[in-house]
XYZ file of C-alpha atoms in Angstrom:
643
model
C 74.925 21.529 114.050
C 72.247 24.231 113.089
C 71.246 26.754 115.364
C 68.076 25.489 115.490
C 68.992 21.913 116.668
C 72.043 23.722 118.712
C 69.148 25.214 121.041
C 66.783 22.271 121.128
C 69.612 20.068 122.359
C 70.104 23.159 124.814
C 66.380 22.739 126.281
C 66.547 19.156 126.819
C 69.694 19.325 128.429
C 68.204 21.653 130.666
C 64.966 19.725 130.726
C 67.015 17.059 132.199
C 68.588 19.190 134.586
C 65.444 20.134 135.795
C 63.946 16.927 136.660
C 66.599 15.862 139.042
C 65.900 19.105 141.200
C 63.712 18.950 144.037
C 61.267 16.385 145.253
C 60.622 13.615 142.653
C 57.145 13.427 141.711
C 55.885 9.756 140.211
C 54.845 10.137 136.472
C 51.210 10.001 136.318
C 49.894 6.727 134.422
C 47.688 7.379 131.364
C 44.170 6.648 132.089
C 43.469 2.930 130.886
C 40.147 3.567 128.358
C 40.359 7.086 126.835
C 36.762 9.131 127.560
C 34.587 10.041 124.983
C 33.418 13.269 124.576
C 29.566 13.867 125.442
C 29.174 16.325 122.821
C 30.304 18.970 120.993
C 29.705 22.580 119.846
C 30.246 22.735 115.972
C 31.285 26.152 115.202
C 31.592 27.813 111.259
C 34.842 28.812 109.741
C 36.454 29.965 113.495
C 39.789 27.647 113.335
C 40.775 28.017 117.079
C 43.218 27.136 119.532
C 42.317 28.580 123.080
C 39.142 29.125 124.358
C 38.222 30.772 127.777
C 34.988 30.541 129.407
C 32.798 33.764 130.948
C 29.648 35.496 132.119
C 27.518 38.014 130.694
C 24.392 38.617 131.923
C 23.851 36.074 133.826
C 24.553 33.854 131.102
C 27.657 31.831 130.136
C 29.720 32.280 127.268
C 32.998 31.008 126.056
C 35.530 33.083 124.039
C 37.329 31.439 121.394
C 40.478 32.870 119.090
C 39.976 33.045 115.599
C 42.485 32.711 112.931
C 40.139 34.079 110.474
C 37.845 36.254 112.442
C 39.749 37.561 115.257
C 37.606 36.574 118.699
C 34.357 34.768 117.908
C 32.018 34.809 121.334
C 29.969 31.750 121.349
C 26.683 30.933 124.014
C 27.256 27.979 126.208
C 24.348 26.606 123.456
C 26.333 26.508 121.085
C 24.839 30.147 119.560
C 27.556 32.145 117.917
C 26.740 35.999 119.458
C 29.304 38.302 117.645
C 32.800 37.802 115.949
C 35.602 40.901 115.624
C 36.197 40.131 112.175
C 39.628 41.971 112.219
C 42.784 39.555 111.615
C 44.640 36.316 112.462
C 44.065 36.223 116.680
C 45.769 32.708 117.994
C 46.515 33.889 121.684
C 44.307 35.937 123.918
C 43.957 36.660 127.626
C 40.883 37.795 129.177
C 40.247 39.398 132.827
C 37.023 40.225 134.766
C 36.846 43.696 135.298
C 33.193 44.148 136.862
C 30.018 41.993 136.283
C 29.475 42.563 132.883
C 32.693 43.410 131.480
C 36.276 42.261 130.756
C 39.015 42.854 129.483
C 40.255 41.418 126.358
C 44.217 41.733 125.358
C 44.967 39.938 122.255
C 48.147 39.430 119.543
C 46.765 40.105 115.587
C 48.976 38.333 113.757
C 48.129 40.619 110.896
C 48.739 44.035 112.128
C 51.439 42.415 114.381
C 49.992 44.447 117.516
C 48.900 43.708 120.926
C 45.514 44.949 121.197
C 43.490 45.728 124.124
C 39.558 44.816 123.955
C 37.057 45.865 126.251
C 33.673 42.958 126.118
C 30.782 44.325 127.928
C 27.082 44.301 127.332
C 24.894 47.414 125.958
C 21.107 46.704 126.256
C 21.200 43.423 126.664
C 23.729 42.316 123.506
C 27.465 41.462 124.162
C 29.711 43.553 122.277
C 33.741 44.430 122.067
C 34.931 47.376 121.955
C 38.581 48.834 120.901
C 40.789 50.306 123.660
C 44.079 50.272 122.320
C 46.812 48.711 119.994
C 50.919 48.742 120.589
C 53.186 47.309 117.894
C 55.533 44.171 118.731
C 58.537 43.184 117.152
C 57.759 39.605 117.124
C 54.445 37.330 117.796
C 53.161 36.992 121.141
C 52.912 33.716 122.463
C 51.545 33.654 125.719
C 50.056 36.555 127.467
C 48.216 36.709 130.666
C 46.487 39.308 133.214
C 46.780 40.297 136.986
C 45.639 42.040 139.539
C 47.878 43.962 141.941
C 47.063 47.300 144.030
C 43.901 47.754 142.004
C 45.656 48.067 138.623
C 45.773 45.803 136.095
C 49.108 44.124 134.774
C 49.422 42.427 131.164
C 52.133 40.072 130.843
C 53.648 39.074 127.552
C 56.098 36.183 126.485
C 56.910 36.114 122.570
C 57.901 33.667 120.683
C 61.964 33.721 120.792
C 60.922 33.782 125.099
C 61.293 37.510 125.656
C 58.933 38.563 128.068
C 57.329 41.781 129.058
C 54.927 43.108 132.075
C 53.209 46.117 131.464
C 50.547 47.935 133.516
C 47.678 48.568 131.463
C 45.418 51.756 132.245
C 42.971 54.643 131.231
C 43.510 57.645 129.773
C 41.791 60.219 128.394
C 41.853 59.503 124.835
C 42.540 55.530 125.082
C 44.294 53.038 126.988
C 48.047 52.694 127.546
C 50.942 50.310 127.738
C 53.407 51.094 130.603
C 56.467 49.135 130.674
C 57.775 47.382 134.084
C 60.510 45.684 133.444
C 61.541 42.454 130.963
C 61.269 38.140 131.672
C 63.467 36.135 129.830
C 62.680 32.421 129.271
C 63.921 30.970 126.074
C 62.100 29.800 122.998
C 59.033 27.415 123.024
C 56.906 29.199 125.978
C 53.350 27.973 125.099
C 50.843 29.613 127.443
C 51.132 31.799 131.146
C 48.580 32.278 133.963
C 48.991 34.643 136.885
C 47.613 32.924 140.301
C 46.669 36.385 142.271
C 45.602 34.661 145.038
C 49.445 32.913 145.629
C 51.021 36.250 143.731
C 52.633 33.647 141.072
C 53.335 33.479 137.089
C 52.831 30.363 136.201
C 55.035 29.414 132.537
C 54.273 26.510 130.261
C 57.600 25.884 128.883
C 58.216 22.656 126.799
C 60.551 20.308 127.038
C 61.584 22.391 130.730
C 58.121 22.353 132.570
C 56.071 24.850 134.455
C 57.634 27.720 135.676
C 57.035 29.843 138.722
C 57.782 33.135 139.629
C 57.180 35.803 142.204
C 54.310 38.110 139.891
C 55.420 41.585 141.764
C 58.155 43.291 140.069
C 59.355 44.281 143.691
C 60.414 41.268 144.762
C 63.057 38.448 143.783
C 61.613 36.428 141.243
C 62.449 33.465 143.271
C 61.579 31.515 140.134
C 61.233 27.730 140.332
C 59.725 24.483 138.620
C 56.219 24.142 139.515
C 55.653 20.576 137.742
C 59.118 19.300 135.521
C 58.222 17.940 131.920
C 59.655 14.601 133.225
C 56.880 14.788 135.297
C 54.278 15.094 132.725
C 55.904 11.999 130.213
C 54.871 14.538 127.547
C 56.560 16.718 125.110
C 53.843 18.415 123.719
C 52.275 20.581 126.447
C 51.056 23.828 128.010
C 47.168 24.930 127.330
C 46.758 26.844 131.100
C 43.760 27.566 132.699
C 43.444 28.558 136.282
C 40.113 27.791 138.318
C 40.197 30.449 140.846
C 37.369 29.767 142.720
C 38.706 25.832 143.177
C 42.498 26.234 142.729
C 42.886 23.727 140.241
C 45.354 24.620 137.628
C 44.574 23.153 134.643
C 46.589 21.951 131.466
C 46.750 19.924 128.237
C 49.520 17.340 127.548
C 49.217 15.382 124.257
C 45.680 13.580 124.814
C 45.490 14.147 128.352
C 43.866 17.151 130.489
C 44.907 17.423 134.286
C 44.896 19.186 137.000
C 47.255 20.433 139.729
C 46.614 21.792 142.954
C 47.955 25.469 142.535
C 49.054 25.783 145.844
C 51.044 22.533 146.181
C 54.380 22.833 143.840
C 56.291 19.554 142.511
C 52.959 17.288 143.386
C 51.454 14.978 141.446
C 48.246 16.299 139.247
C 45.080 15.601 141.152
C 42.891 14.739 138.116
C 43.885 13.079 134.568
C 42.276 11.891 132.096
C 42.980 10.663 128.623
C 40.534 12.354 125.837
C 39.669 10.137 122.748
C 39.120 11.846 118.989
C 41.364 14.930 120.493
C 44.281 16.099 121.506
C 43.396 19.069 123.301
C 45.602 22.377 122.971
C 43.067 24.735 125.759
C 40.805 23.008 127.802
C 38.678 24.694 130.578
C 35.642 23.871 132.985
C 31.566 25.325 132.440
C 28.757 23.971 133.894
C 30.017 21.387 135.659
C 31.964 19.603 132.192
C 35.132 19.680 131.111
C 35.279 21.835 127.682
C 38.439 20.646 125.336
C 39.725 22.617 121.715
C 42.002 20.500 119.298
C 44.868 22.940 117.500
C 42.597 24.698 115.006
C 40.099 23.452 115.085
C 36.306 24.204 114.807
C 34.851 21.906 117.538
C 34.656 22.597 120.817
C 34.649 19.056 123.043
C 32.147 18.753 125.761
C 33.153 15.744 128.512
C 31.338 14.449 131.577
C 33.927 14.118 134.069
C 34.409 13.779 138.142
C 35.695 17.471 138.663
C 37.986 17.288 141.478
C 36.890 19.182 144.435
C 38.224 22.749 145.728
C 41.954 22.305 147.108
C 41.587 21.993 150.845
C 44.081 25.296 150.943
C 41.625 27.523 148.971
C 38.839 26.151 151.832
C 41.138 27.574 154.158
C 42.880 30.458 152.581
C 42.731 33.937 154.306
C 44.536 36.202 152.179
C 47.489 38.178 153.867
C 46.614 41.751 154.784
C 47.525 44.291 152.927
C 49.698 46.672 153.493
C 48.786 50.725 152.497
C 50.878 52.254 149.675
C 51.419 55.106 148.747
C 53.032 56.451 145.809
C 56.395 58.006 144.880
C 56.542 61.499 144.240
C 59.739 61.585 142.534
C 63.007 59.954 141.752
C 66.895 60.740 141.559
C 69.018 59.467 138.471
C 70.100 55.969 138.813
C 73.668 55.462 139.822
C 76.462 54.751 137.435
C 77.511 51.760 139.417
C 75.415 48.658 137.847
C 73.876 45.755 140.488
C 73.793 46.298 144.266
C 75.343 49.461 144.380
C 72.748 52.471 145.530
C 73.033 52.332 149.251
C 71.700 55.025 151.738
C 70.605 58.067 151.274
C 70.840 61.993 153.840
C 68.823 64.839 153.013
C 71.126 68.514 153.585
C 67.862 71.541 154.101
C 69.028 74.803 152.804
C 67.616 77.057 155.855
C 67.653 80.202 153.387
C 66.080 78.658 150.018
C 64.301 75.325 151.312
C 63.552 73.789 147.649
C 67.385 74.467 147.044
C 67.866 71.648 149.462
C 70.066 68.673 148.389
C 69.806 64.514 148.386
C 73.527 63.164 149.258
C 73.231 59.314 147.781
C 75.870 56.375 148.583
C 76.804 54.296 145.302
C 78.912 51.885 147.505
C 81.236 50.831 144.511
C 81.762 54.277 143.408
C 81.423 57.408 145.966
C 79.214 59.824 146.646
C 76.488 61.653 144.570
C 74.601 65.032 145.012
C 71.024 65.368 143.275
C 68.589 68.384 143.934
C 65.004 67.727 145.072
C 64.344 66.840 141.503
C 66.536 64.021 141.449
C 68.976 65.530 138.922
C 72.291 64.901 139.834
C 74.513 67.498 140.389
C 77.704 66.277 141.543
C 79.500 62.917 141.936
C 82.744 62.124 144.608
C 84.613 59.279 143.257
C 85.990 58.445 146.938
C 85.714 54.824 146.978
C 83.231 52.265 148.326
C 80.998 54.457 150.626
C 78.242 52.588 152.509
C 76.806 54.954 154.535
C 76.213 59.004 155.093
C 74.330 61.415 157.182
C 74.826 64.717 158.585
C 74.167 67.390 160.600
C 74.180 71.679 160.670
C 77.249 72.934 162.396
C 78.719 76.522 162.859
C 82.150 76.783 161.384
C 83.739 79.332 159.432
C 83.456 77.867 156.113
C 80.762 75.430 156.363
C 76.841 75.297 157.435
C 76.930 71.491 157.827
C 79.263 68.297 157.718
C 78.617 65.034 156.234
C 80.790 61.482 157.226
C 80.781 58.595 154.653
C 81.348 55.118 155.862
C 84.268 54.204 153.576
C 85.103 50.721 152.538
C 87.763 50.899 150.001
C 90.368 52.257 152.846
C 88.826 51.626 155.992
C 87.133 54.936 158.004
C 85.228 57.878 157.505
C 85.396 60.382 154.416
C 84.281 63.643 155.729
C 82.318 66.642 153.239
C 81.711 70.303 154.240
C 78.300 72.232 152.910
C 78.757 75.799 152.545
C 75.980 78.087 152.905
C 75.489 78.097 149.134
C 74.765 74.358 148.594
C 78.455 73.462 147.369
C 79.857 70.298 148.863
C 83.793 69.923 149.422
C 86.101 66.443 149.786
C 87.305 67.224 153.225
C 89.430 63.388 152.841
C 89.328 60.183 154.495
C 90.240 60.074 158.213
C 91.071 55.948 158.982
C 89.793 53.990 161.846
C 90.667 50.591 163.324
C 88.508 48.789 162.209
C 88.199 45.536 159.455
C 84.864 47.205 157.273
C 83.131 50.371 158.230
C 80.043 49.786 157.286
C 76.521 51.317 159.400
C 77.104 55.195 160.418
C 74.738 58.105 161.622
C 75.821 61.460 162.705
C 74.507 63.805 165.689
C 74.936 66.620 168.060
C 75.770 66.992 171.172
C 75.713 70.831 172.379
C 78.336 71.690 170.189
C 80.256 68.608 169.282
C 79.381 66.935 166.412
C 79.303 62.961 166.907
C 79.241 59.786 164.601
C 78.893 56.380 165.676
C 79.967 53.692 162.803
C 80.343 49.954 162.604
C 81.667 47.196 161.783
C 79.869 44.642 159.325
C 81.329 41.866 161.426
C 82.417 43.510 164.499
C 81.280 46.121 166.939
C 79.884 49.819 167.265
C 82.175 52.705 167.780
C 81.201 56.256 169.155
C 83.874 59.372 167.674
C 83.934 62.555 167.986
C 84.383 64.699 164.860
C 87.092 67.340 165.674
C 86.733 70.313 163.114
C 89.803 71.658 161.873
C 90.340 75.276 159.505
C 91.498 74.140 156.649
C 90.386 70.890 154.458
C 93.271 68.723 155.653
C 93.593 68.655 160.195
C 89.996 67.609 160.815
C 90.093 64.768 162.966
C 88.508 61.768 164.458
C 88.196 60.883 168.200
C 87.556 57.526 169.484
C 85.381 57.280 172.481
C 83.645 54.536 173.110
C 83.167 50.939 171.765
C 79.366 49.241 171.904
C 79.534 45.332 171.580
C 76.487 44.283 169.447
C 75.226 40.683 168.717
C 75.320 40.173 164.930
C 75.479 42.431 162.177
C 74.490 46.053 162.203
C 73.978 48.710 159.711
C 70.638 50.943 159.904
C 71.628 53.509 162.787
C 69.588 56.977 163.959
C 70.274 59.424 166.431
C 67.456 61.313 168.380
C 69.461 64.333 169.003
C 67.415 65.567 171.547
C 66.768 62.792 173.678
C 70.397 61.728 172.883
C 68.982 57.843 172.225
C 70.987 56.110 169.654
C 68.690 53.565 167.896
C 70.064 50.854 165.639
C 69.087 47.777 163.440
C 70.272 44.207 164.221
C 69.688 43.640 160.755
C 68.096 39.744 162.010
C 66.906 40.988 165.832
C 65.083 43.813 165.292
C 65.404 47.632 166.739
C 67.312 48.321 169.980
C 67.809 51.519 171.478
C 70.761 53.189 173.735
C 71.041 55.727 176.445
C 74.196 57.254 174.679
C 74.741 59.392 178.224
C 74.520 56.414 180.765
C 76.418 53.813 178.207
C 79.669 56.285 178.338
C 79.008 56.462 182.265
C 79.271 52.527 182.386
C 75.803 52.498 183.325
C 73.293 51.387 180.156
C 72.769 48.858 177.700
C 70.872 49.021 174.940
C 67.182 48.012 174.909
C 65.897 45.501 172.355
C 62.873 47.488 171.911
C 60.893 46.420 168.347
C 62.085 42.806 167.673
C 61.951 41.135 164.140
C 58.129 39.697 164.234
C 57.735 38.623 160.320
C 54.646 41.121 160.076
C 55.909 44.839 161.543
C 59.407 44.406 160.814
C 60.802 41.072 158.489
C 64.508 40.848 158.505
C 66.772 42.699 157.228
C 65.692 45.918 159.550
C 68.059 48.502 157.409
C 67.287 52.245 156.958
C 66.389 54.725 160.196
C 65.869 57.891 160.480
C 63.186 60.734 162.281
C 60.316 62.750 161.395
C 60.488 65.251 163.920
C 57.391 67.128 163.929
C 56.419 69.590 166.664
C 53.895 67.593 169.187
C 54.518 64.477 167.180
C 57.683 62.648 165.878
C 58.271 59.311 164.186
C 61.004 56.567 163.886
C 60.862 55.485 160.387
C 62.617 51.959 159.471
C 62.957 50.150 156.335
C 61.357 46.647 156.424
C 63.389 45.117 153.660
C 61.977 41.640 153.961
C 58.628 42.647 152.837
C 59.357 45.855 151.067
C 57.673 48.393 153.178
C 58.232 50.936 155.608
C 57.378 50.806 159.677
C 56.652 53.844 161.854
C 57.198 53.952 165.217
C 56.213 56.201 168.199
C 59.868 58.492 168.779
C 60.339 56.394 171.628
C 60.252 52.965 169.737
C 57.992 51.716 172.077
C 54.378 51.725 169.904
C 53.842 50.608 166.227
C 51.900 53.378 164.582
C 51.677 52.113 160.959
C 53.755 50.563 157.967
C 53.476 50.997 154.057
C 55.114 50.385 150.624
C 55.877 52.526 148.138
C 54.150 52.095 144.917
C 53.984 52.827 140.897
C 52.952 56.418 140.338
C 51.119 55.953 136.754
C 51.028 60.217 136.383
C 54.808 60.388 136.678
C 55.684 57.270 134.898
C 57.170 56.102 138.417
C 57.731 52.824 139.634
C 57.838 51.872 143.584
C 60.297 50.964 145.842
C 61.628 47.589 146.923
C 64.551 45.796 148.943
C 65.278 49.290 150.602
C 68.623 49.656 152.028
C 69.464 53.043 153.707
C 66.577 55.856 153.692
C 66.339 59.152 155.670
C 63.503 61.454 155.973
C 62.788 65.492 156.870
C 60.229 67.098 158.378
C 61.127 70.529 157.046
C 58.802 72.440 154.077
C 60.942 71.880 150.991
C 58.971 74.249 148.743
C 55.534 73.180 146.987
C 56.340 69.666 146.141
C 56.893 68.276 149.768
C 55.447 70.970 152.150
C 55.036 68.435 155.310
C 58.089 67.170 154.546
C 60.449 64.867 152.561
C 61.910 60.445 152.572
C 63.792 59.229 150.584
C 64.591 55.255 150.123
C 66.627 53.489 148.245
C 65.339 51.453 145.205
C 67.017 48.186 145.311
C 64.838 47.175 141.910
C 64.562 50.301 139.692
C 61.975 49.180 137.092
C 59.783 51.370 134.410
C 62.204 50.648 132.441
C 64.850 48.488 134.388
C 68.054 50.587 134.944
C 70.396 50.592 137.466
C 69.458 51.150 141.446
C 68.363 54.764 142.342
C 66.475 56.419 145.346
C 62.953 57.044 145.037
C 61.112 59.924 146.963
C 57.800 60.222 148.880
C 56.181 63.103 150.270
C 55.081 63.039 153.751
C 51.973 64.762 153.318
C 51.285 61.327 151.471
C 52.155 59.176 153.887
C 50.200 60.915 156.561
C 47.248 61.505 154.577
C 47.273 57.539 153.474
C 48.200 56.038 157.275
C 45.968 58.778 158.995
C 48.964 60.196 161.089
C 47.326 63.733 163.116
């Protein structure tokens, strides 16, 4: 069997595969007396296959690709306005960027670039304009725009199915390509739209179907059939055009053109009909008609159709509110451990040289790693599977400040000293009874230093950390036990108040009288519960910004990637965000955010209101393994308007 026949066979298995999962959908019936086109625009030596419709003006336009004169702009007369007579252009994509302008990205066959194009008018007359050009190692087959956090995103699929999203931008001299990370689909991808409104890719894939995926690199892809090709009785299919104004997702299959509701996967298309003389390869709507382009073809089909009315969703729809970003400031080097390994994060504050001050990062299949407030790391401790670390100043002889690992590999705590000159020592592994350590924080009281740690399936326990003089007789002291409902891991101590507050990773925040729960006499408070719009489950990360008439319990969100900020009591939401792509640093944002911890102190000019650092569950620009990203606080308070 020949390669080539070994991965068709592939497909169709999968094809098949595919149309037994989910809900079956009943195979649309081909329309009984194909329609006849009303009329058509005859165009001169343009041999296209996609067109897109548009406004200039006032006035509507539609853009066709050229394979002999690169994009030819045409009036909805039928009035050819300008051509880019520069190469073979098959596949284009095309975004709105203000009234009168778009933005044009294209694949020249001949130069074998992806080019950007800007279309705007200048006194009166359309005209395009070159913005940029990046060099592909193989054709482009789909591409498609989106919107997200005011920038623009390009995503594009080439032929052998490799996939790429980049953010597309401004700079000085001309626009630029970032990368965000790679999509992998296989061969035969025909065509992609981006539904902003939903936050989807949508695929054309034949003989599989239409795909669809989650369009923010932050998140799970979550990707999933949309409509199955057994669904479609087609195997020829995949022009896409989205309707955003009506919802209709539009597409070409053999000598049909239908419709789908975009917000309904798996239903049944809400408009088909059969075209005579064509079989359309892009079809769109202007004016009220349904516009259809054979494969190469100089012709562009007008039909009087029934449109299908708005989806009742898009009638309906209120968009989600948005929640502020704010962008990272920096980033530490991704762990050596590859999938879910970064963990949780502690930030040690040199009190003589503040921008000497050090990260201390969890790679829970590995140990623990040391970075400076560049994110260069310094130093890793191969100690096992660590979870969890924080720590706190102490006076001893030898060391300025003690940090306690949860440790996994042999159950209990692995304990570090910090001398005064930023060097961390292995102080070992003190064991505790108990199945999987798993959530810890660390805090004072008067001059005892205290850690309570837990148990992924069991209960809290509160110990006392007994210093020793040398490296080998510190100690652990078991003092209390706190029964908790289900599974905890995010943990803070206010030192001050002597309130422990911890994450029930599916209940929300509750909070502890540490005092009055050793007396027999408190138990804790749930006092910030899992809502689905403050907090969505898992509630992970904790820690305080303790500022002088103002502090702040900061908690990672992970369900919805972001950030909440509570009053220091936990009583009052203040304000939540996300962290995002910083385009000047070539930094991506933050998502699925495990442990974090945050300072308040001045480290030097790069965070002078302060420091947090999350973990980056999806480390993207380019895709390596997990790290911890960095924010200052001065952005943070600046964006969320914190006194």
């Amino acid at each position: 069997m020949s390669s080539k026949t070994f991965k068709t066979a592939g497909l169709l298995a999968l094809a098949t595969l595919l149309s037994a999962c989910g809900p079956k959908v009943d195979a649309p019936a081909k329309a009984p007396t194909p329609i006849q086109p009303q009329s058509a625009l005859v165009l001169t030596d343009v041999v296209s296959s996609q067109l897109a419709p548009l406004s200039l003006a006032g006035e509507d336009y539609l853009l066709l690709a050229s394979e002999k004169r690169g994009l030819v702009l045409v009036h909805a007369s039928g009035e050819e306005k300008l051509a880019l007579d520069g190469g073979t252009v098959e596949r284009f994509a095309v975004q709105q960027l203000a009234e009168d302008s778009w933005l044009i990205a294209m694949y020249n066959e001949d130069s074998a670039e992806l080019q950007l194009r800007l279309l705007d008018v200048e006194e009166g007359s359309p005209r395009i304009r070159y913005l940029a050009a990046m060099a592909t190692s193989a054709p482009q087959a789909a591409m498609c725009f989106s919107r997200q956090a005011g920038r623009t995103h390009l995503f594009a699929i080439d032929e052998n199915g490799l996939g790429h999203e980049y953010v597309v931008h401004p700079r000085e001299q001309a626009w630029e390509f970032t990368g965000v990370r790679p999509l992998y689909f296989g061969e035969q991808v025909s065509s992609c739209v981006v539904d902003d409104r939903n936050g989807k890719l949508l695929v054309a894939q034949p003989p599989l179907g239409i795909w669809s995926l989650n369009v923010d690199a932050e998140m799970d892809e979550a990707r999933e059939v949309f409509a199955a090709a057994a669904d479609l009785s087609e195997d020829e299919f995949g022009g896409l055009w989205l309707d955003d104004a009506s919802g209709n997702l539009w597409l070409t299959a053999g000598d049909r053109v239908m419709a789908f509701n975009i917000n309904v996967p798996r239903q049944a298309p809400r408009f088909v009909e059969t075209l005579a003389e064509i079989e359309p390869v892009s079809a769109a709507v202007q004016q009220g008609a349904l516009l259809a382009l054979a494969e190469e073809s100089d012709q562009v089909h007008r039909f009087a159709v029934t449109l299908p009315e708005p989806a009742a969703e898009m009638q309906a729809f209120r968009a989600p509110l948005e929640i502020p970003r704010v962008r990272a400031s920096g980033q530490t080097a991704p762990v050596t451990s590859g999938g879910d390994a970064a963990d949780d994060p502690a930030i040690w504050v040199n009190p003589v040289n503040p921008s000497a001050s050090l990260i201390l990062g969890t790679d829970k299949k590995s140990g623990l790693s040391v970075y400076d407030l560049n994110g260069k790391l310094l130093e890793h401790f191969a100690v096992g599977r660590v979870n969890n670390v924080d720590l706190r100043p102490m006076q001893h002889g030898k060391f300025v400040a003690i940090a306690a690992a949860s440790n996994r590999t042999d159950p209990g705590v692995s304990l570090f000293g910090i001398t005064a000159a930023g060097e961390l020592e292995h102080l070992g592994l003190r064991n505790l009874e108990m199945d999987d350590p798993y959530g810890l924080c660390v805090y004072r009281k008067g001059g005892d230093l205290m850690t309570w740690v837990s148990d992924k399936e069991g209960a809290m326990q509160l110990l006392q950390i007994v210093p020793g003089t040398g490296n080998v007789d510190w100690s652990l002291k078991k003092i209390s036990t706190l029964p908790v409902q289900s599974q905890v891991e995010g943990c803070v101590v206010d030192d001050e108040q002597q309130m422990l507050f911890f994450g029930e990773e599916d209940g929300g925040i509750w909070r502890l009288d540490i005092a009055a729960f050793v007396a027999g006499e408190a138990k804790p408070q749930l006092i910030a519960p899992v809502d689905g719009e403050r907090l969505v489950a898992d509630v992970e990360g904790m820690g305080f910004y303790h500022a002088d008439d103002r502090s702040y319990l900061v908690v990672s969100s992970q369900g919805n990637n972001s950030y909440a900020l509570f009053s220091r009591d936990g009583s009052q939401f203040v304000g939540h965000f996300r962290v995002d792509i910083n385009l000047d640093k070539n930094l991506d944002g933050s998502s699925e955010t495990d442990g974090l911890e945050v300072s308040s102190a001045a480290l030097g000019s790069q965070y002078p209101q302060g420091l947090l650092v999350v973990q980056d569950g999806r480390n993207r620009m380019p895709s390596q393994s997990q790290n911890f990203k960095l924010v200052s606080w001065a952005d943070i308070a600046e964006t969320l308007k914190l006194q």
